[in-house]
């Protein structure tokens, strides 16, 4: 069991048999009465966000979850197909349930899959990944000092903001938590 004092971003909790991830939380004390904790929770199964308020010291469940290394194989409509490396079993994960992480997946990429009651429900990606730029406006000589950005489409179809000097074919490092450009490789 977790108490509200254990809350932090990314903590996974269980409420009424449903697993949630804490996206945001804030402790506050109203004018009268006890302290409270406002939270924004993401339903791990559906990806939906909801607001919830807990009394200070209230207990919530700890979900039965484990992490397993899996290989991303391909997209099948709205599903992402992964292979468990121990049993070689193929398992689908709904793209909507990953919270936007599907844009960072390349074929044959290794990821940590979050398993809930034996089924994959979410992905844990490395903090940064390297992608090739497939489409962007051409860079102009001398555009290296300014802090201006332009959109660039990566090999996975993800669009990120990059500096003006990045060209088609360049490999760039992207922060998977924020979608921000980090550096050119």
mmCIF file of C-alpha atoms in Angstrom:
data_model
loop_
_atom_site.group_PDB
_atom_site.id
_atom_site.type_symbol
_atom_site.label_atom_id
_atom_site.label_comp_id
_atom_site.label_asym_id
_atom_site.label_seq_id
_atom_site.Cartn_x
_atom_site.Cartn_y
_atom_site.Cartn_z
ATOM 1 C CA UNK A 1 0.000 0.000 0.000
ATOM 2 C CA UNK A 2 1.109 3.558 -0.730
ATOM 3 C CA UNK A 3 0.276 6.591 1.387
ATOM 4 C CA UNK A 4 -0.259 10.059 -0.096
ATOM 5 C CA UNK A 5 3.133 11.007 1.354
ATOM 6 C CA UNK A 6 4.724 8.521 -1.093
ATOM 7 C CA UNK A 7 3.223 10.238 -4.163
ATOM 8 C CA UNK A 8 5.638 11.392 -6.871
ATOM 9 C CA UNK A 9 5.533 11.805 -10.640
ATOM 10 C CA UNK A 10 5.588 8.452 -12.406
ATOM 11 C CA UNK A 11 4.440 6.423 -9.378
ATOM 12 C CA UNK A 12 2.034 3.658 -10.349
ATOM 13 C CA UNK A 13 -0.920 3.118 -8.024
ATOM 14 C CA UNK A 14 -4.098 1.020 -8.082
ATOM 15 C CA UNK A 15 -7.557 2.419 -7.331
ATOM 16 C CA UNK A 16 -10.604 0.109 -7.413
ATOM 17 C CA UNK A 17 -8.671 -2.544 -9.360
ATOM 18 C CA UNK A 18 -7.471 -0.145 -12.080
ATOM 19 C CA UNK A 19 -3.790 0.833 -12.459
ATOM 20 C CA UNK A 20 -2.933 4.548 -12.733
ATOM 21 C CA UNK A 21 0.258 6.542 -13.149
ATOM 22 C CA UNK A 22 0.647 9.865 -11.329
ATOM 23 C CA UNK A 23 1.242 12.606 -13.918
ATOM 24 C CA UNK A 24 1.055 15.580 -11.521
ATOM 25 C CA UNK A 25 0.388 16.021 -7.826
ATOM 26 C CA UNK A 26 0.111 18.934 -5.434
ATOM 27 C CA UNK A 27 -0.256 19.036 -1.651
ATOM 28 C CA UNK A 28 -2.575 21.790 -0.405
ATOM 29 C CA UNK A 29 -4.254 22.848 2.809
ATOM 30 C CA UNK A 30 -7.687 24.435 2.526
ATOM 31 C CA UNK A 31 -8.769 27.120 4.995
ATOM 32 C CA UNK A 32 -10.333 24.608 7.329
ATOM 33 C CA UNK A 33 -10.026 20.861 7.543
ATOM 34 C CA UNK A 34 -7.108 18.543 6.883
ATOM 35 C CA UNK A 35 -4.487 18.669 4.166
ATOM 36 C CA UNK A 36 -5.321 17.222 0.757
ATOM 37 C CA UNK A 37 -3.426 16.002 -2.310
ATOM 38 C CA UNK A 38 -4.671 16.929 -5.794
ATOM 39 C CA UNK A 39 -3.493 14.537 -8.492
ATOM 40 C CA UNK A 40 -3.728 14.147 -12.232
ATOM 41 C CA UNK A 41 -3.752 10.426 -12.993
ATOM 42 C CA UNK A 42 -3.290 8.586 -16.305
ATOM 43 C CA UNK A 43 -5.238 5.351 -16.585
ATOM 44 C CA UNK A 44 -2.519 2.944 -17.712
ATOM 45 C CA UNK A 45 -4.999 0.659 -19.493
ATOM 46 C CA UNK A 46 -6.795 3.328 -21.550
ATOM 47 C CA UNK A 47 -4.414 6.302 -21.490
ATOM 48 C CA UNK A 48 -7.156 8.671 -20.259
ATOM 49 C CA UNK A 49 -6.334 11.448 -17.797
ATOM 50 C CA UNK A 50 -8.455 12.182 -14.760
ATOM 51 C CA UNK A 51 -8.218 14.441 -11.723
ATOM 52 C CA UNK A 52 -8.516 12.946 -8.261
ATOM 53 C CA UNK A 53 -8.236 14.403 -4.756
ATOM 54 C CA UNK A 54 -7.052 12.383 -1.756
ATOM 55 C CA UNK A 55 -7.086 13.208 1.942
ATOM 56 C CA UNK A 56 -3.622 13.448 3.468
ATOM 57 C CA UNK A 57 -2.519 10.039 4.758
ATOM 58 C CA UNK A 58 -5.052 8.118 2.645
ATOM 59 C CA UNK A 59 -3.852 4.721 1.405
ATOM 60 C CA UNK A 60 -3.992 3.436 -2.179
ATOM 61 C CA UNK A 61 -3.102 0.036 -3.602
ATOM 62 C CA UNK A 62 0.110 -1.087 -5.220
ATOM 63 C CA UNK A 63 -0.588 -2.698 -8.634
ATOM 64 C CA UNK A 64 0.688 -6.182 -9.534
ATOM 65 C CA UNK A 65 3.122 -5.120 -12.250
ATOM 66 C CA UNK A 66 6.431 -6.346 -13.619
ATOM 67 C CA UNK A 67 8.821 -5.160 -16.321
ATOM 68 C CA UNK A 68 9.926 -7.438 -19.146
ATOM 69 C CA UNK A 69 12.355 -6.846 -22.008
ATOM 70 C CA UNK A 70 10.610 -7.064 -25.386
ATOM 71 C CA UNK A 71 11.407 -6.350 -29.017
ATOM 72 C CA UNK A 72 9.184 -4.077 -31.120
ATOM 73 C CA UNK A 73 8.289 -5.894 -34.355
ATOM 74 C CA UNK A 74 5.771 -3.830 -36.353
ATOM 75 C CA UNK A 75 2.559 -1.784 -36.355
ATOM 76 C CA UNK A 76 -0.753 -3.493 -37.108
ATOM 77 C CA UNK A 77 -3.374 -0.769 -37.475
ATOM 78 C CA UNK A 78 -3.832 0.737 -34.010
ATOM 79 C CA UNK A 79 -1.800 -2.004 -32.309
ATOM 80 C CA UNK A 80 1.933 -2.279 -31.745
ATOM 81 C CA UNK A 81 3.219 -5.863 -31.931
ATOM 82 C CA UNK A 82 6.012 -6.900 -29.555
ATOM 83 C CA UNK A 83 7.866 -10.175 -29.019
ATOM 84 C CA UNK A 84 8.693 -11.458 -25.551
ATOM 85 C CA UNK A 85 12.369 -12.477 -25.671
ATOM 86 C CA UNK A 86 11.994 -15.344 -23.203
ATOM 87 C CA UNK A 87 8.972 -17.150 -24.673
ATOM 88 C CA UNK A 88 9.059 -15.684 -28.251
ATOM 89 C CA UNK A 89 5.343 -14.980 -27.876
ATOM 90 C CA UNK A 90 3.969 -12.023 -29.847
ATOM 91 C CA UNK A 91 1.812 -9.591 -27.860
ATOM 92 C CA UNK A 92 -0.152 -6.528 -29.025
ATOM 93 C CA UNK A 93 -0.256 -3.217 -27.146
ATOM 94 C CA UNK A 94 -2.795 -0.562 -28.096
ATOM 95 C CA UNK A 95 -0.964 2.508 -29.452
ATOM 96 C CA UNK A 96 -3.310 4.817 -27.538
ATOM 97 C CA UNK A 97 -2.347 3.247 -24.224
ATOM 98 C CA UNK A 98 1.349 4.154 -24.574
ATOM 99 C CA UNK A 99 0.810 7.857 -23.929
ATOM 100 C CA UNK A 100 2.456 9.019 -27.189
ATOM 101 C CA UNK A 101 5.495 6.737 -26.923
ATOM 102 C CA UNK A 102 4.683 4.938 -30.205
ATOM 103 C CA UNK A 103 6.366 7.753 -32.161
ATOM 104 C CA UNK A 104 9.731 6.773 -30.686
ATOM 105 C CA UNK A 105 9.617 3.113 -31.795
ATOM 106 C CA UNK A 106 11.734 1.711 -34.645
ATOM 107 C CA UNK A 107 11.465 -1.870 -35.910
ATOM 108 C CA UNK A 108 13.618 -4.375 -33.956
ATOM 109 C CA UNK A 109 14.075 -1.871 -31.099
ATOM 110 C CA UNK A 110 14.417 -3.289 -27.589
ATOM 111 C CA UNK A 111 12.134 -1.775 -24.925
ATOM 112 C CA UNK A 112 11.028 -2.502 -21.385
ATOM 113 C CA UNK A 113 7.336 -3.452 -21.411
ATOM 114 C CA UNK A 114 5.239 -2.934 -18.320
ATOM 115 C CA UNK A 115 3.164 -6.045 -17.663
ATOM 116 C CA UNK A 116 -0.092 -5.946 -15.664
ATOM 117 C CA UNK A 117 -1.647 -9.303 -14.814
ATOM 118 C CA UNK A 118 0.462 -10.952 -17.537
ATOM 119 C CA UNK A 119 -0.455 -8.575 -20.387
ATOM 120 C CA UNK A 120 1.707 -5.711 -21.727
ATOM 121 C CA UNK A 121 0.119 -2.317 -21.110
ATOM 122 C CA UNK A 122 2.849 0.340 -21.287
ATOM 123 C CA UNK A 123 6.417 0.948 -22.437
ATOM 124 C CA UNK A 124 9.494 2.280 -20.696
ATOM 125 C CA UNK A 125 11.841 3.899 -23.214
ATOM 126 C CA UNK A 126 15.446 5.041 -22.796
ATOM 127 C CA UNK A 127 15.792 8.721 -21.844
ATOM 128 C CA UNK A 128 17.135 9.603 -25.308
ATOM 129 C CA UNK A 129 17.191 7.953 -28.729
ATOM 130 C CA UNK A 130 18.860 8.745 -32.069
ATOM 131 C CA UNK A 131 16.699 9.214 -35.186
ATOM 132 C CA UNK A 132 17.320 10.157 -38.800
ATOM 133 C CA UNK A 133 15.618 13.302 -40.110
ATOM 134 C CA UNK A 134 13.426 12.355 -43.106
ATOM 135 C CA UNK A 135 11.871 15.734 -43.929
ATOM 136 C CA UNK A 136 12.568 19.345 -42.978
ATOM 137 C CA UNK A 137 13.241 22.672 -44.615
ATOM 138 C CA UNK A 138 16.839 22.955 -45.860
ATOM 139 C CA UNK A 139 19.330 24.679 -43.575
ATOM 140 C CA UNK A 140 21.082 27.881 -44.610
ATOM 141 C CA UNK A 141 24.790 28.530 -44.057
ATOM 142 C CA UNK A 142 25.226 30.763 -41.039
ATOM 143 C CA UNK A 143 22.065 29.593 -39.229
ATOM 144 C CA UNK A 144 23.988 28.182 -36.276
ATOM 145 C CA UNK A 145 23.833 30.903 -33.640
ATOM 146 C CA UNK A 146 20.140 31.785 -33.447
ATOM 147 C CA UNK A 147 17.701 30.088 -31.104
ATOM 148 C CA UNK A 148 15.064 29.667 -33.833
ATOM 149 C CA UNK A 149 13.595 26.221 -34.545
ATOM 150 C CA UNK A 150 11.774 24.505 -37.392
ATOM 151 C CA UNK A 151 9.698 21.302 -37.563
ATOM 152 C CA UNK A 152 11.428 18.095 -38.679
ATOM 153 C CA UNK A 153 9.810 14.740 -39.453
ATOM 154 C CA UNK A 154 11.813 11.767 -38.170
ATOM 155 C CA UNK A 155 12.060 8.261 -39.626
ATOM 156 C CA UNK A 156 9.223 7.068 -37.346
ATOM 157 C CA UNK A 157 6.862 9.863 -38.445
ATOM 158 C CA UNK A 158 7.318 11.849 -35.229
ATOM 159 C CA UNK A 159 7.611 15.636 -35.682
ATOM 160 C CA UNK A 160 10.017 17.536 -33.397
ATOM 161 C CA UNK A 161 11.328 21.098 -33.318
ATOM 162 C CA UNK A 162 15.000 21.323 -34.353
ATOM 163 C CA UNK A 163 17.510 24.166 -34.890
ATOM 164 C CA UNK A 164 17.749 25.709 -38.355
ATOM 165 C CA UNK A 165 21.077 24.021 -39.178
ATOM 166 C CA UNK A 166 19.614 20.465 -39.103
ATOM 167 C CA UNK A 167 19.145 18.995 -42.607
ATOM 168 C CA UNK A 168 17.488 15.947 -44.176
ATOM 169 C CA UNK A 169 19.574 12.835 -43.496
ATOM 170 C CA UNK A 170 21.116 14.155 -40.266
ATOM 171 C CA UNK A 171 20.945 11.945 -37.194
ATOM 172 C CA UNK A 172 19.674 13.725 -34.102
ATOM 173 C CA UNK A 173 19.277 12.760 -30.448
ATOM 174 C CA UNK A 174 15.773 13.320 -29.021
ATOM 175 C CA UNK A 175 14.655 13.316 -25.373
ATOM 176 C CA UNK A 176 11.869 10.691 -25.189
ATOM 177 C CA UNK A 177 10.303 12.265 -22.086
ATOM 178 C CA UNK A 178 9.688 15.706 -23.621
ATOM 179 C CA UNK A 179 10.163 15.215 -27.369
ATOM 180 C CA UNK A 180 12.851 17.901 -27.371
ATOM 181 C CA UNK A 181 15.903 18.022 -29.645
ATOM 182 C CA UNK A 182 19.114 17.373 -27.681
ATOM 183 C CA UNK A 183 21.987 17.261 -30.187
ATOM 184 C CA UNK A 184 23.133 16.282 -33.661
ATOM 185 C CA UNK A 185 24.967 12.969 -33.885
#
